[in-house]
Amino acid sequence: MNWLEYLLPLIFLFPMAAMGGIVLALRSLHDARVQSPFNAPLREPGQALRHRLDQAFSSLFLNGALGPIISLAPLVYGMGRMLFVEKQDWVEWALYGLLSTLLVLAFSLLLVRDYQRIRRLKLGLACELAVGQELERMVRPEAHPYYVFHDVPTDSFTIDHVVVTPHGVFVVETRARALAIGSDGKELNNVAVERERLRFPHWQERRPLHKTRQGVSWLTQWLERRCGIPVPVRGVLVLPGWKVDTSEAAPDILVVSGEQLARQLTELTPGQMSDAIHDKVIHILIERARLMELKHLRQPSV
């Protein structure tokens, strides 16, 4: 029966399928979410980036473990076919080899993608942690009327940091960019800030300024709805490691390198805010962070 020649070689794929099942079972044990034993959300600097980095490592694990198993499957099936046929078909063998080669190339590209993604996320997380550490200086000693929130969730995106001071609220966005290399091999770390874009040595970007303004707009409207009166909100874009030229910058967004960030924020006065509104802003931000954290914890693990 000719169909048995194609069915029986599947026996040799059972051990590989079992190995794949073990890999998937180990992946299902992974869950990066940790629930606080107290009635407070666990939000640290770069929490969203930590989650994305965790997912990137998980993808690297799956592609690195399942890639060889899946890529070898056509060759193993072809070797099984050799035991059940009297005459070898070299065209069929060539197809098995071509399929395995294409699978190897596909998984190699996936691994390269995961590697580059992990590098970018690590750089972003390092800058987030540096900015968060600088902002924490504002709440020491605790008697100072400052409050710092990390990874504040909105309706469709996340604000890196929100700082509440006696004189207003600050939306602090962090962008990690590797320093450029000049033709002489030296690092170029100057960035010029214009009204709508950032001019780096070899490229330019508009999204960081747009994202900061988007965060300011959302927080301004949300706080006004919750507090009943306008609350002064200003955007701050931090580019760690870069020397910032703001001679042509728009006045609504403050772009800084991050050094002495805590001192700069304490000196800025975007507006006046009463003690009652100051305390209410902190309260509603804590409540929103707690609600979003509970919503996240109720979601099923992937």
Short mmCIF file of C-alpha atoms in Angstrom, two decimals:
data_model
loop_
_atom_site.label_atom_id
_atom_site.label_comp_id
_atom_site.label_asym_id
_atom_site.label_seq_id
_atom_site.Cartn_x
_atom_site.Cartn_y
_atom_site.Cartn_z
CA MET A 1 0.00 0.00 0.00
CA ASN A 2 1.64 3.21 -1.23
CA TRP A 3 0.07 5.41 1.43
CA LEU A 4 1.85 3.41 4.15
CA GLU A 5 5.18 4.53 2.70
CA TYR A 6 4.26 8.10 3.67
CA LEU A 7 2.49 7.30 6.93
CA LEU A 8 4.96 4.96 8.63
CA PRO A 9 7.93 7.41 8.56
CA LEU A 10 5.92 9.66 10.86
CA ILE A 11 6.92 7.31 13.68
CA PHE A 12 10.42 8.82 13.60
CA LEU A 13 8.96 12.27 14.23
CA PHE A 14 7.30 11.28 17.51
CA PRO A 15 10.47 11.77 19.65
CA MET A 16 10.99 15.22 18.09
CA ALA A 17 7.35 16.10 18.75
CA ALA A 18 7.81 15.03 22.37
CA MET A 19 10.85 17.31 22.68
CA GLY A 20 8.85 20.17 21.21
CA GLY A 21 6.07 19.50 23.72
CA ILE A 22 8.58 19.67 26.57
CA VAL A 23 9.89 23.02 25.28
CA LEU A 24 6.35 24.44 25.11
CA ALA A 25 5.57 23.09 28.59
CA LEU A 26 8.65 24.82 30.00
CA ARG A 27 7.57 28.02 28.27
CA SER A 28 4.12 27.84 29.86
CA LEU A 29 5.73 27.82 33.32
CA HIS A 30 7.08 31.29 32.68
CA ASP A 31 5.14 34.13 34.31
CA ALA A 32 6.91 37.42 35.04
CA ARG A 33 4.06 39.00 36.93
CA VAL A 34 4.51 39.37 40.65
CA GLN A 35 1.66 40.43 42.90
CA SER A 36 2.26 42.71 45.86
CA PRO A 37 1.29 41.22 49.26
CA PHE A 38 0.23 44.72 50.29
CA ASN A 39 -2.55 46.90 48.96
CA ALA A 40 -0.28 48.76 46.56
CA PRO A 41 0.72 48.28 42.93
CA LEU A 42 4.22 47.12 42.07
CA ARG A 43 5.35 49.68 39.47
CA GLU A 44 9.07 50.22 39.15
CA PRO A 45 11.03 52.35 36.68
CA GLY A 46 10.91 50.67 33.28
CA GLN A 47 8.22 48.18 34.31
CA ALA A 48 6.74 48.10 30.79
CA LEU A 49 10.21 47.63 29.30
CA ARG A 50 10.91 44.82 31.78
CA HIS A 51 7.77 43.06 30.56
CA ARG A 52 8.73 43.51 26.89
CA LEU A 53 12.29 42.35 27.62
CA ASP A 54 10.89 39.29 29.35
CA GLN A 55 8.78 38.52 26.29
CA ALA A 56 11.80 39.00 24.02
CA PHE A 57 13.85 36.49 26.03
CA SER A 58 10.91 34.08 25.90
CA SER A 59 10.76 34.43 22.12
CA LEU A 60 14.52 33.86 21.92
CA PHE A 61 14.15 30.71 24.00
CA LEU A 62 11.37 29.33 21.81
CA ASN A 63 13.10 30.09 18.52
CA GLY A 64 16.43 28.74 19.77
CA ALA A 65 14.91 25.53 21.15
CA LEU A 66 12.23 24.77 18.58
CA GLY A 67 14.26 25.94 15.57
CA PRO A 68 16.62 22.94 15.37
CA ILE A 69 13.80 20.48 16.07
CA ILE A 70 11.52 21.85 13.35
CA SER A 71 14.37 22.36 10.86
CA LEU A 72 15.52 18.74 11.17
CA ALA A 73 12.02 17.29 10.90
CA PRO A 74 11.97 17.07 7.05
CA LEU A 75 15.34 15.29 6.98
CA VAL A 76 14.31 12.85 9.72
CA TYR A 77 11.09 12.11 7.85
CA GLY A 78 13.08 11.56 4.64
CA MET A 79 15.45 9.15 6.40
CA GLY A 80 12.42 7.22 7.59
CA ARG A 81 11.13 7.07 4.04
CA MET A 82 14.36 5.35 3.00
CA LEU A 83 13.44 2.32 5.13
CA PHE A 84 10.06 1.79 3.45
CA VAL A 85 10.77 2.34 -0.26
CA GLU A 86 12.70 0.12 -2.64
CA LYS A 87 13.83 2.87 -5.00
CA GLN A 88 15.17 6.24 -3.88
CA ASP A 89 13.77 9.39 -5.45
CA TRP A 90 16.53 11.99 -5.36
CA VAL A 91 14.13 14.78 -6.32
CA GLU A 92 12.13 13.99 -3.21
CA TRP A 93 15.31 14.05 -1.14
CA ALA A 94 16.24 17.42 -2.66
CA LEU A 95 12.86 18.80 -1.61
CA TYR A 96 13.45 17.61 1.96
CA GLY A 97 16.85 19.28 1.99
CA LEU A 98 15.48 22.50 0.50
CA LEU A 99 12.69 22.64 3.08
CA SER A 100 15.16 22.12 5.93
CA THR A 101 17.41 24.85 4.54
CA LEU A 102 14.52 27.31 4.29
CA LEU A 103 13.48 26.51 7.86
CA VAL A 104 17.04 27.08 9.11
CA LEU A 105 17.16 30.46 7.36
CA ALA A 106 13.77 31.44 8.76
CA PHE A 107 14.69 30.61 12.36
CA SER A 108 18.08 32.27 11.93
CA LEU A 109 16.35 35.50 10.94
CA LEU A 110 14.01 35.17 13.93
CA LEU A 111 17.00 34.74 16.27
CA VAL A 112 18.73 37.79 14.78
CA ARG A 113 15.49 39.77 15.26
CA ASP A 114 15.23 38.66 18.89
CA TYR A 115 18.89 39.52 19.52
CA GLN A 116 18.51 43.05 18.12
CA ARG A 117 15.26 43.54 20.00
CA ILE A 118 16.87 42.49 23.30
CA ARG A 119 19.79 44.88 22.73
CA ARG A 120 17.42 47.81 22.13
CA LEU A 121 15.27 46.95 25.14
CA LYS A 122 18.30 46.59 27.42
CA LEU A 123 19.54 50.02 26.39
CA GLY A 124 16.09 51.50 26.95
CA LEU A 125 15.76 49.83 30.35
CA ALA A 126 19.18 51.07 31.45
CA CYS A 127 18.17 54.65 30.60
CA GLU A 128 14.78 54.23 32.31
CA LEU A 129 16.47 53.02 35.49
CA ALA A 130 18.97 55.89 35.39
CA VAL A 131 16.21 58.47 35.03
CA GLY A 132 14.10 56.76 37.71
CA GLN A 133 17.04 56.77 40.10
CA GLU A 134 17.57 60.47 39.46
CA LEU A 135 13.88 61.21 40.07
CA GLU A 136 13.86 59.27 43.34
CA ARG A 137 16.11 61.96 44.81
CA MET A 138 13.09 64.25 44.82
CA VAL A 139 11.27 62.18 47.46
CA ARG A 140 14.19 62.12 49.89
CA PRO A 141 13.61 63.31 52.54
CA GLU A 142 10.00 62.18 52.53
CA ALA A 143 8.86 65.47 54.03
CA HIS A 144 9.21 67.11 50.62
CA PRO A 145 5.86 67.43 48.81
CA TYR A 146 6.98 65.46 45.75
CA TYR A 147 5.64 62.20 44.38
CA VAL A 148 6.99 60.11 41.50
CA PHE A 149 4.99 57.53 39.54
CA HIS A 150 6.62 55.09 37.13
CA ASP A 151 5.02 53.55 34.02
CA VAL A 152 1.69 55.32 34.35
CA PRO A 153 -0.87 53.58 32.08
CA THR A 154 -3.18 55.67 29.91
CA ASP A 155 -5.98 54.47 27.65
CA SER A 156 -3.66 53.34 24.84
CA PHE A 157 -0.03 53.85 25.90
CA THR A 158 2.24 54.19 28.93
CA ILE A 159 3.87 57.32 30.33
CA ASP A 160 7.39 56.58 31.57
CA HIS A 161 7.24 58.80 34.66
CA VAL A 162 4.84 61.32 36.19
CA VAL A 163 6.23 63.72 38.79
CA VAL A 164 3.91 65.70 41.07
CA THR A 165 5.43 68.83 42.63
CA PRO A 166 3.89 71.77 44.53
CA HIS A 167 4.04 73.83 41.31
CA GLY A 168 2.61 71.38 38.79
CA VAL A 169 2.77 67.95 37.23
CA PHE A 170 5.49 66.73 34.85
CA VAL A 171 5.25 64.07 32.18
CA VAL A 172 8.77 62.63 31.90
CA GLU A 173 9.55 60.51 28.84
CA THR A 174 12.88 58.73 28.39
CA ARG A 175 14.39 57.83 25.02
CA ALA A 176 17.51 55.66 24.78
CA ARG A 177 19.63 56.23 21.69
CA ALA A 178 23.08 54.80 21.09
CA LEU A 179 25.73 57.46 20.46
CA ALA A 180 26.71 58.00 16.85
CA ILE A 181 30.23 57.31 15.56
CA GLY A 182 31.98 59.88 13.37
CA SER A 183 34.26 59.22 10.40
CA ASP A 184 37.27 59.59 12.70
CA GLY A 185 35.95 56.88 15.05
CA LYS A 186 35.00 59.29 17.83
CA GLU A 187 31.61 59.37 19.48
CA LEU A 188 29.18 62.10 18.46
CA ASN A 189 26.79 62.97 21.29
CA ASN A 190 25.25 66.29 20.24
CA VAL A 191 21.54 66.53 19.48
CA ALA A 192 19.73 69.68 18.31
CA VAL A 193 16.14 70.16 19.41
CA GLU A 194 13.77 71.87 16.99
CA ARG A 195 10.07 72.59 17.38
CA GLU A 196 8.91 69.30 15.85
CA ARG A 197 12.00 67.10 15.61
CA LEU A 198 15.28 66.00 17.12
CA ARG A 199 18.36 66.25 14.89
CA PHE A 200 20.91 63.60 15.82
CA PRO A 201 24.32 63.47 14.06
CA HIS A 202 23.21 60.98 11.36
CA TRP A 203 19.42 60.93 11.61
CA GLN A 204 16.40 62.82 12.85
CA GLU A 205 13.27 61.83 14.79
CA ARG A 206 9.86 63.34 15.42
CA ARG A 207 8.17 60.64 17.47
CA PRO A 208 9.84 61.32 20.87
CA LEU A 209 8.52 64.89 20.93
CA HIS A 210 5.13 63.75 19.63
CA LYS A 211 4.90 61.03 22.30
CA THR A 212 5.77 63.53 25.05
CA ARG A 213 3.12 65.99 23.83
CA GLN A 214 0.65 63.12 23.58
CA GLY A 215 1.29 62.23 27.22
CA VAL A 216 0.93 65.86 28.31
CA SER A 217 -2.35 66.22 26.40
CA TRP A 218 -3.84 63.03 27.83
CA LEU A 219 -2.79 63.76 31.42
CA THR A 220 -3.98 67.38 31.24
CA GLN A 221 -7.45 66.37 30.06
CA TRP A 222 -7.69 63.41 32.43
CA LEU A 223 -6.66 65.43 35.50
CA GLU A 224 -9.04 68.26 34.59
CA ARG A 225 -11.93 65.79 34.38
CA ARG A 226 -11.05 64.18 37.69
CA CYS A 227 -10.17 67.37 39.61
CA GLY A 228 -12.76 69.69 38.11
CA ILE A 229 -10.23 72.45 37.42
CA PRO A 230 -7.22 72.79 35.07
CA VAL A 231 -4.00 71.33 36.49
CA PRO A 232 -0.65 72.64 35.18
CA VAL A 233 1.16 69.85 33.29
CA ARG A 234 4.45 70.14 31.41
CA GLY A 235 6.37 67.62 29.32
CA VAL A 236 10.00 66.65 29.83
CA LEU A 237 11.96 64.53 27.35
CA VAL A 238 15.14 62.94 28.69
CA LEU A 239 17.94 61.78 26.37
CA PRO A 240 20.53 60.14 28.66
CA GLY A 241 24.12 60.54 27.53
CA TRP A 242 23.46 63.25 24.93
CA LYS A 243 24.44 66.93 24.93
CA VAL A 244 21.25 68.81 24.14
CA ASP A 245 21.08 72.05 22.14
CA THR A 246 17.71 73.71 22.83
CA SER A 247 18.32 77.04 21.10
CA GLU A 248 15.61 76.26 18.50
CA ALA A 249 13.35 74.18 20.76
CA ALA A 250 9.66 74.84 21.39
CA PRO A 251 8.89 76.18 24.88
CA ASP A 252 6.25 73.56 25.74
CA ILE A 253 8.66 70.58 25.98
CA LEU A 254 11.82 70.59 28.09
CA VAL A 255 14.51 68.37 26.54
CA VAL A 256 17.42 67.48 28.85
CA SER A 257 20.20 64.93 29.15
CA GLY A 258 19.03 63.75 32.56
CA GLU A 259 21.90 65.03 34.68
CA GLN A 260 20.58 67.06 37.62
CA LEU A 261 17.05 66.22 36.48
CA ALA A 262 15.67 66.23 40.04
CA ARG A 263 17.06 69.72 40.68
CA GLN A 264 15.69 71.03 37.38
CA LEU A 265 12.18 69.78 38.12
CA THR A 266 12.14 71.29 41.59
CA GLU A 267 13.07 74.68 40.11
CA LEU A 268 10.45 74.65 37.32
CA THR A 269 7.09 76.29 38.01
CA PRO A 270 4.61 75.49 35.20
CA GLY A 271 1.77 76.90 37.32
CA GLN A 272 0.22 77.20 40.75
CA MET A 273 -1.48 74.29 42.48
CA SER A 274 -3.21 74.37 45.86
CA ASP A 275 -2.38 71.81 48.53
CA ALA A 276 -5.83 70.23 48.14
CA ILE A 277 -5.42 69.74 44.38
CA HIS A 278 -1.83 68.56 44.90
CA ASP A 279 -2.99 65.83 47.28
CA LYS A 280 -5.96 64.93 45.06
CA VAL A 281 -3.71 64.49 42.01
CA ILE A 282 -1.48 62.09 43.96
CA HIS A 283 -4.51 60.18 45.25
CA ILE A 284 -6.14 59.66 41.86
CA LEU A 285 -2.84 58.64 40.25
CA ILE A 286 -2.32 56.04 42.99
CA GLU A 287 -5.87 54.76 42.47
CA ARG A 288 -5.42 54.50 38.70
CA ALA A 289 -2.12 52.62 39.08
CA ARG A 290 -3.76 50.22 41.54
CA LEU A 291 -6.76 49.58 39.26
CA MET A 292 -4.59 49.00 36.18
CA GLU A 293 -2.35 46.64 38.15
CA LEU A 294 -5.34 44.60 39.34
CA LYS A 295 -6.67 44.49 35.76
CA HIS A 296 -3.29 43.26 34.56
CA LEU A 297 -3.10 40.56 37.23
CA ARG A 298 -6.55 39.24 36.30
CA GLN A 299 -5.48 38.66 32.71
CA PRO A 300 -4.63 35.01 31.94
CA SER A 301 -0.99 34.13 31.57
CA VAL A 302 0.31 33.59 28.05
#
